[in-house]
XYZ file of C-alpha atoms in Angstrom:
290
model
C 146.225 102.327 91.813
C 142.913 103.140 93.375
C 142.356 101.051 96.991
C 139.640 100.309 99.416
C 141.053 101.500 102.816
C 138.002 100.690 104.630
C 134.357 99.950 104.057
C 131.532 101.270 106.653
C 127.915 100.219 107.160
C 125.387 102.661 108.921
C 121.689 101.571 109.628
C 119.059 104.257 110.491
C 119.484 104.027 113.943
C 123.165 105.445 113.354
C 124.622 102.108 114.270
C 127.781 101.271 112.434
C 130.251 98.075 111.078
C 133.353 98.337 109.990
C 135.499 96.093 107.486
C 139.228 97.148 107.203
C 141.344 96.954 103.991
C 143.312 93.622 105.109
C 140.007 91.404 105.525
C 138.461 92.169 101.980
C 138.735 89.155 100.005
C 136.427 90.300 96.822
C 134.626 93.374 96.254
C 133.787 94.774 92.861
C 135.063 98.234 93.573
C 134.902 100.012 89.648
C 131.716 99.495 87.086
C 129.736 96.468 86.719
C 126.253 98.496 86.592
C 124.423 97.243 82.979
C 121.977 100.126 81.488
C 118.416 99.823 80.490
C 118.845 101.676 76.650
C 115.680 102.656 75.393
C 115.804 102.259 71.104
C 113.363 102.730 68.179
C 113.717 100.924 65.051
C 111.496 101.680 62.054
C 110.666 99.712 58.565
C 113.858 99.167 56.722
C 116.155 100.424 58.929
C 119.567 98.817 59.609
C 120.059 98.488 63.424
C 118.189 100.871 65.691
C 117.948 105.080 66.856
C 119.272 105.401 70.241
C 116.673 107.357 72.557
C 117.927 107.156 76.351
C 119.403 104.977 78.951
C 118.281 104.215 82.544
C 121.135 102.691 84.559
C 119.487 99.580 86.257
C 119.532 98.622 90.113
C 122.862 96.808 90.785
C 123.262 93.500 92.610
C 127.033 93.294 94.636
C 128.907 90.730 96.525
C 131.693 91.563 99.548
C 133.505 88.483 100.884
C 135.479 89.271 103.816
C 137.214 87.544 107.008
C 136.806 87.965 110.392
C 140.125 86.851 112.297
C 139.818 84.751 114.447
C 142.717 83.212 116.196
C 142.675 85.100 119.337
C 139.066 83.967 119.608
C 136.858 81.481 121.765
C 133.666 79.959 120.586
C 131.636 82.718 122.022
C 133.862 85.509 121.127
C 133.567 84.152 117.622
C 130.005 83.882 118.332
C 129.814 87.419 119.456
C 131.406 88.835 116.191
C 128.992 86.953 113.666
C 126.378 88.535 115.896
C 127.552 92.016 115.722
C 127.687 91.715 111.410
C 124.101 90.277 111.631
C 123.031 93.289 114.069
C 123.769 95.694 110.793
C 123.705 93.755 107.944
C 120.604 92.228 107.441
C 117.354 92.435 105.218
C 115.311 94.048 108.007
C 117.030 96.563 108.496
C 116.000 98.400 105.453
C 118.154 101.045 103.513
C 121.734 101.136 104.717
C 124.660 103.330 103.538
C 127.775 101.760 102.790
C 130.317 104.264 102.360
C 133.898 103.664 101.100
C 137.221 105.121 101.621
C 139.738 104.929 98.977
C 143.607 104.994 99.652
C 143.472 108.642 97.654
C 141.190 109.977 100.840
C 138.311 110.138 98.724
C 135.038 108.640 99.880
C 131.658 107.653 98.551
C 128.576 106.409 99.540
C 125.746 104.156 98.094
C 122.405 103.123 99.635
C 121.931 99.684 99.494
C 119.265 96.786 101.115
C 120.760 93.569 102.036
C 119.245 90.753 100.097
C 119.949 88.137 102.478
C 121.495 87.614 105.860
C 125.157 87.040 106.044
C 126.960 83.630 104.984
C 129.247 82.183 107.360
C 130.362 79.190 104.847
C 132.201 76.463 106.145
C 134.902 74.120 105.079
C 138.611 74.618 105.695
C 139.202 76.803 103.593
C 136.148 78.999 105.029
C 136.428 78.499 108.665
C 139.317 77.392 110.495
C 141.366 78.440 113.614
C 142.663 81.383 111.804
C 139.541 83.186 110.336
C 135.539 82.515 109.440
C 134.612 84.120 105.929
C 131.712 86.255 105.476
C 129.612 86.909 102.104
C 127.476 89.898 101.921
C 124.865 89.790 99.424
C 122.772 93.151 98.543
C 121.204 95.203 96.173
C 121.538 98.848 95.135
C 118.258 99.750 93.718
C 119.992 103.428 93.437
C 122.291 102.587 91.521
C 124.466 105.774 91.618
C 127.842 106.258 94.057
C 127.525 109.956 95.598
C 130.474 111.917 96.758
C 130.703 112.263 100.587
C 130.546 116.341 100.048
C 127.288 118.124 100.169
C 127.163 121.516 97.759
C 125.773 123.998 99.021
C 125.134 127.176 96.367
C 123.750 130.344 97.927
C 122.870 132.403 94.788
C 123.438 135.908 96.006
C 126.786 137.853 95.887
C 128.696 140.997 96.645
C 130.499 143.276 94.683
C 133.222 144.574 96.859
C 133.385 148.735 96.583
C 135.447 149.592 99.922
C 139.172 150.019 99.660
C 141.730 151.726 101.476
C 142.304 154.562 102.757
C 138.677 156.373 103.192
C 137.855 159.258 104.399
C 134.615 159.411 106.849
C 131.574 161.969 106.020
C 129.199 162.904 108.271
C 126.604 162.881 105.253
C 127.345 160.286 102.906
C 127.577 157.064 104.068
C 130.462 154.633 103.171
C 129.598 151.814 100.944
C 131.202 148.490 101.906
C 129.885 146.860 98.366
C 126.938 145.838 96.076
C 124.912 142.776 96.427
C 124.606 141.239 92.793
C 123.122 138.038 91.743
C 125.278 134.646 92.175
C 123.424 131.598 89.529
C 125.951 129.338 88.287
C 125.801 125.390 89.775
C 128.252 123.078 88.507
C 127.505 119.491 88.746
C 131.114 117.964 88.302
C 129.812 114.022 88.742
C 128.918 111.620 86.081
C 124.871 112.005 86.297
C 122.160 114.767 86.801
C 121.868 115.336 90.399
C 118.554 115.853 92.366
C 118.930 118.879 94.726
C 117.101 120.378 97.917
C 115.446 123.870 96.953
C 115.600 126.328 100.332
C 113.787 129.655 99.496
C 114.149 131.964 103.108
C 112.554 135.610 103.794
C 109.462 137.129 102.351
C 108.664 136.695 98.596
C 105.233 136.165 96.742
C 104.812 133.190 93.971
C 108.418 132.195 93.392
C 110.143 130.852 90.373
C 112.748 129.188 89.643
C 114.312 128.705 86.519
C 117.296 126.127 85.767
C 117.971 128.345 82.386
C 120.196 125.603 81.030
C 117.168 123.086 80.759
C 114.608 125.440 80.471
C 112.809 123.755 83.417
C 110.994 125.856 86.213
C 109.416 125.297 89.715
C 107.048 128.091 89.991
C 104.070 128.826 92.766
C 100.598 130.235 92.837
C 98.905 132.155 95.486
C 102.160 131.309 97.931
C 103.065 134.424 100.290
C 105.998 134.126 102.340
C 107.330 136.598 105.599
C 110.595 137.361 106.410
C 110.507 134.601 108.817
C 109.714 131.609 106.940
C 111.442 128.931 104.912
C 110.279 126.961 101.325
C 111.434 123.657 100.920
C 111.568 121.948 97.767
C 113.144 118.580 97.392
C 113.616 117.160 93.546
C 115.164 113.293 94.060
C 112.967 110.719 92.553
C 110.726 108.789 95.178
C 111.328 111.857 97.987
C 109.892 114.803 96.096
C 108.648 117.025 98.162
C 107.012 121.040 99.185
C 106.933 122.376 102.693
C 106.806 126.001 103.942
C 107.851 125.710 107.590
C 106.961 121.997 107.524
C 103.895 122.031 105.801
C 103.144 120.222 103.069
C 102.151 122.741 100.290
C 102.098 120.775 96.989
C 98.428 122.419 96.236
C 100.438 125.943 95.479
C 102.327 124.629 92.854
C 102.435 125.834 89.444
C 100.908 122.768 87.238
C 103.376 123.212 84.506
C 106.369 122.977 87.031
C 109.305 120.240 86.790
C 111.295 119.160 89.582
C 114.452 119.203 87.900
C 117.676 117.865 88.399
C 121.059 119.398 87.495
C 122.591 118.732 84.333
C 126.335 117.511 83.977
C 128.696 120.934 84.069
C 127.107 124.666 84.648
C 123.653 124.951 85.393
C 122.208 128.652 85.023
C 119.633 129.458 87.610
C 117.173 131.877 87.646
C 115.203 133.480 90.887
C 112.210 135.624 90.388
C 109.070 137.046 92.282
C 106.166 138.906 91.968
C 107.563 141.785 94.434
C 110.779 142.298 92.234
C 112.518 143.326 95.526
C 114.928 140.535 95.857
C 114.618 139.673 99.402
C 114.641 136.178 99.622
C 117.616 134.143 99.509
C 117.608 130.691 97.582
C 120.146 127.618 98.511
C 120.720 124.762 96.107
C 121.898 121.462 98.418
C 122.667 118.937 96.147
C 125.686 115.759 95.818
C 127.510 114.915 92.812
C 126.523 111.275 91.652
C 128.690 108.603 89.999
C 128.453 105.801 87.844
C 131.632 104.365 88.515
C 134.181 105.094 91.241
């Protein structure tokens, strides 16, 4: 059976809470996110034509305890202050991330929607322990696995084996460098992914074959030395070459596509042909459900 070991809050200035297994009291750990399912329904029809769904922003609850037997008044005092310190409304987009008793671990961006409770009554707050009730909003609603994939689409063929002979005219050839284009998104949603394009190309392309979605340029030259950015997750899109913002070079047509669930085919073209640049796909696999 699947277990919280430990739950972890980080604010943007890396600052960090931690709640260990023994002091959750309630926690929704598996589903509870409702959908937003998009229909049509026409004259005379029975029922309705399913078109899409759009998984809504969740709203969660953690109750916890903070022990507190070993505790004076301002020790106790102390601790509700260091939960408020993270977990709070003002401090804007936190990640929570969870360890399971399996190892595995996930993370979820979240906003507080309140400051901490610190209920009372006896069976709240007593000698032994003060409760605590978290209250916040997920307005991603999607888990995403801990592990960042990083696919460098360019391979090599291995030709050198054992033994060889040396030749003072021909050279020995170690092996052949041949495309690499297969992503696999293994989670339960398309995932948005971080484009890198380095070395010197003119108007690149790239294809995700599978969808038949491209990101393609227009009067973009790149050198050796620089690097093209492109960054496809919904309310962070972005273009820069070395840092610059160059949205203007994009092809109008282009998408900035996610990755489908299982292989995704990419494609990498130029208007050289030569094959010198070398792409990176940076992406996470998302979850509904843990």
């Amino acid at each position: 059976m699947l277990r919280i070991q430990s739950i972890d809050f980080k604010d943007t200035k890396e600052r960090t809470y931690n709640i260990k297994k023994k002091q959750i009291e309630s926690f929704p750990l598996i589903g509870g996110e409702e959908a937003n399912m998009v229909t049509t329904q026409v004259w005379n029809q029975h029922g309705s034509t399913p078109i899409n769904a759009f998984m809504e922003a969740y709203e969660g609850e953690l109750i916890f305890i903070i022990y507190t037997r070993d505790m004076n008044p301002a020790q106790i005092a102390d601790a509700r202050r260091e939960i408020t310190n993270i977990c709070n409304p003002l401090n804007g987009t936190i990640t929570m991330t969870i360890l399971l008793n399996n190892g595995a671990v996930f993370n979820r961006d979240i906003t507080f929607t309140s400051a901490p409770h610190f209920p009372i009554g006896i069976d709240n707050r007593n000698r032994d322990w003060q409760k605590v009730q978290l209250f916040y909003s997920a307005n991603n609603p999607f888990w995403y696995a801990e592990a960042e994939i990083v696919e460098s689409f360019q391979g090599v063929e291995p030709l050198f084996t054992l033994p060889f002979e040396m030749s003072p005219t021909t050279p020995i050839i170690f092996g052949n460098v041949i495309p690499s284009n297969i992503a696999i998104n293994e989670g339960q949603a398309e995932a948005p992914v971080i484009i890198e394009i380095k070395g010197a190309c003119v108007n690149p392309v790239i294809t995700n074959e599978t969808t038949g979605e491209f990101i393609g340029f227009k009067d973009l030259t790149m050198t050796a030395a620089q690097t093209l950015v492109i960054d496809t997750t919904f309310g962070s899109k972005k273009v820069e070459l070395d840092g610059v913002n160059v949205f203007n070079k994009l092809d109008f047509a282009s998408t900035f596509f996610n990755l489908a669930i299982g292989e995704n085919s990419i494609d990498f073209t130029d208007e050289t042909g030569n094959n010198q640049a070398t792409i990176h796909f940076i992406y996470k696999n998302l979850y509904i459900t843990l």
